[in-house]
Amino acid sequence: MFTRRSFAGRLGLGAAAVRLLPEMAYAQRAAVNLSGMAKDMVWLNANENPAGPPEAALAAMREVLPTSNRYHYQEFGAMYAIIARSEELEPDQLIVGAGSSEGLHLVVDTYTSATRPLISVAPAYEGPIETARALGRPVVLAKLREDYTADVRKLAEEADKARGGLIYLCNPNNPTSAITARKDMDWLVANLPGNTTLLVDEAYIHFGETPELQSALPYVRQGKNVIVTRTYSKIYGMAGLRVGFAAARPDIIQKLMPLRMNVISIVSARAVVAALGDQQNLLRERRARLAHTRRELCDWLSGRKVKFIPPHANFMMIDVNRSAREFIEAMPRMGVAVGRPFPPLENLLRVTIGTDQEMAKFRDVFWKLYKG
Ligand SMILES: Cc1ncc(COP(=O)(O)O)c(C=O)c1O
């Protein structure tokens, strides 16, 4: 196994490039070794959306491809305006980047320091945590509560102890698929210690159905010390196009702007603009389809007395009653790729909700292994 530095060394990267490595390391970890794998593999390992890009986005991409010799810089103002309007924000409250990963990276770089830690829960999505570690910033991870939700009082306490920090909450959380309920989020925002910023990663927010799950964007509109990241990789089905954004007060956005990479690809920009043309229908239909398939899997597991964390995203964690690593290794050989290990939740297996047909294959393979 490579350490991050030896990996950088092999690639011939200098110290500055090590800043890029968290995302690269993440891509490595998400990748499944394809040698000897089934050609008809069902991919339930990376919380992608089998529905893919909407038709309008595909048409827009085909149309722009022949003119991709140009930078198209002049179009990005309009793209910012369209994305902002779609979330009831102003363009100066946004920074658009390569997936939500770019926004997360910029926020961690800007709002943590040698004395100002990144504070989160274990386990949470690793991206921002790895960025903080690669930058040499302290990381504090609080235990989840018994019901797998974040203990917001503990997070505030840690920020207070450090005299400020960046609290990172993913809502719904990856990998648990559990939510931070509205009342907890309200409490946290109202009780943020001094010198503390709250970063809420809403990559999966569209998949939730409970009214307890609310976006943190209203806090941004109210001018709080809150930054929200969103992505077009999940419900919009465009992970490979790499588009997402961070939303925050204009003064926060101004701090992030100088560090951003550049504009995104014009092909991706046009795809997002086209997808937003029918945003409400797209979100409603995809949420309903996902919820139906997710409910079927939950019912199937309950019928077999297999425990799981009640899910609110397009993935869920199943208690396999022994080390999940056994399933993670064996299932791809049987044609189903599932999530990576998420210590300290050793017995929990993360599976992405795919199509009904894909989930039928998942159930078949899972049950063979589970029964032993
Ligand atoms: C919680 C969470 N945030 C952010 C990301 C990054 O995704 P992207 O850069 O494609 O927006 C992921 C990827 O799976 C994720 O699970």
Short mmCIF file of C-alpha atoms and ligand atoms in Angstrom, two decimals, residues 23 26 46-48 97-104 124-128 168 170-175 201-204 229-234 238-240 242-245 315 340 350, ligand 1:
data_model
loop_
_atom_site.label_atom_id
_atom_site.label_comp_id
_atom_site.label_asym_id
_atom_site.label_seq_id
_atom_site.Cartn_x
_atom_site.Cartn_y
_atom_site.Cartn_z
CA GLU A 23 -9.33 13.65 -3.94
CA TYR A 26 -10.38 9.00 -2.58
CA ALA A 46 -20.12 4.95 -5.11
CA ASN A 47 -23.64 6.31 -4.53
CA GLU A 48 -24.03 7.17 -8.19
CA GLY A 97 -16.51 24.05 -9.01
CA ALA A 98 -15.47 20.56 -10.07
CA GLY A 99 -18.08 18.60 -8.15
CA SER A 100 -18.86 19.66 -4.60
CA SER A 101 -15.34 18.32 -3.88
CA GLU A 102 -13.78 21.58 -5.03
CA GLY A 103 -15.98 23.69 -2.74
CA LEU A 104 -15.33 21.36 0.19
CA ALA A 124 -18.40 10.96 7.94
CA TYR A 125 -17.53 11.45 4.28
CA GLU A 126 -13.74 11.27 4.17
CA GLY A 127 -13.02 13.96 1.54
CA PRO A 128 -12.84 17.06 3.79
CA TYR A 168 -18.36 19.65 9.00
CA CYS A 170 -22.94 15.84 5.98
CA ASN A 171 -26.76 15.82 5.90
CA PRO A 172 -27.85 13.10 5.25
CA ASN A 173 -24.56 11.64 6.39
CA ASN A 174 -22.41 9.46 4.20
CA PRO A 175 -22.01 6.56 5.04
CA ASP A 201 -22.58 18.98 2.86
CA GLU A 202 -25.95 18.38 1.18
CA ALA A 203 -24.80 15.98 -1.56
CA TYR A 204 -27.77 13.67 -0.77
CA THR A 229 -22.24 22.44 -0.55
CA ARG A 230 -24.39 20.80 -3.21
CA THR A 231 -23.58 18.55 -6.14
CA TYR A 232 -24.95 17.57 -9.55
CA SER A 233 -23.32 14.14 -9.13
CA LYS A 234 -26.10 12.41 -7.21
CA MET A 238 -23.98 13.64 -13.66
CA ALA A 239 -21.07 12.54 -11.43
CA GLY A 240 -18.63 12.26 -14.32
CA ARG A 242 -17.91 17.18 -12.14
CA VAL A 243 -20.17 20.07 -11.14
CA GLY A 244 -21.15 21.27 -7.70
CA PHE A 245 -21.23 24.49 -5.71
CA PHE A 315 -27.62 4.33 -0.06
CA ARG A 340 -15.78 0.43 1.14
CA ARG A 350 -22.94 0.32 2.65
C1 LIG B 1 -21.08 13.36 1.15
C2 LIG B 1 -20.35 13.61 -0.09
N1 LIG B 1 -19.93 14.84 -0.35
C3 LIG B 1 -19.27 15.13 -1.46
C4 LIG B 1 -18.97 14.16 -2.38
C5 LIG B 1 -18.18 14.54 -3.57
O1 LIG B 1 -18.88 14.40 -4.72
P1 LIG B 1 -18.75 15.36 -5.96
O2 LIG B 1 -17.39 15.97 -5.96
O3 LIG B 1 -18.97 14.48 -7.13
O4 LIG B 1 -19.80 16.40 -5.79
C6 LIG B 1 -19.38 12.84 -2.17
C7 LIG B 1 -19.07 11.78 -3.13
O5 LIG B 1 -19.52 10.68 -3.08
C8 LIG B 1 -20.08 12.56 -0.98
O6 LIG B 1 -20.49 11.33 -0.68
#
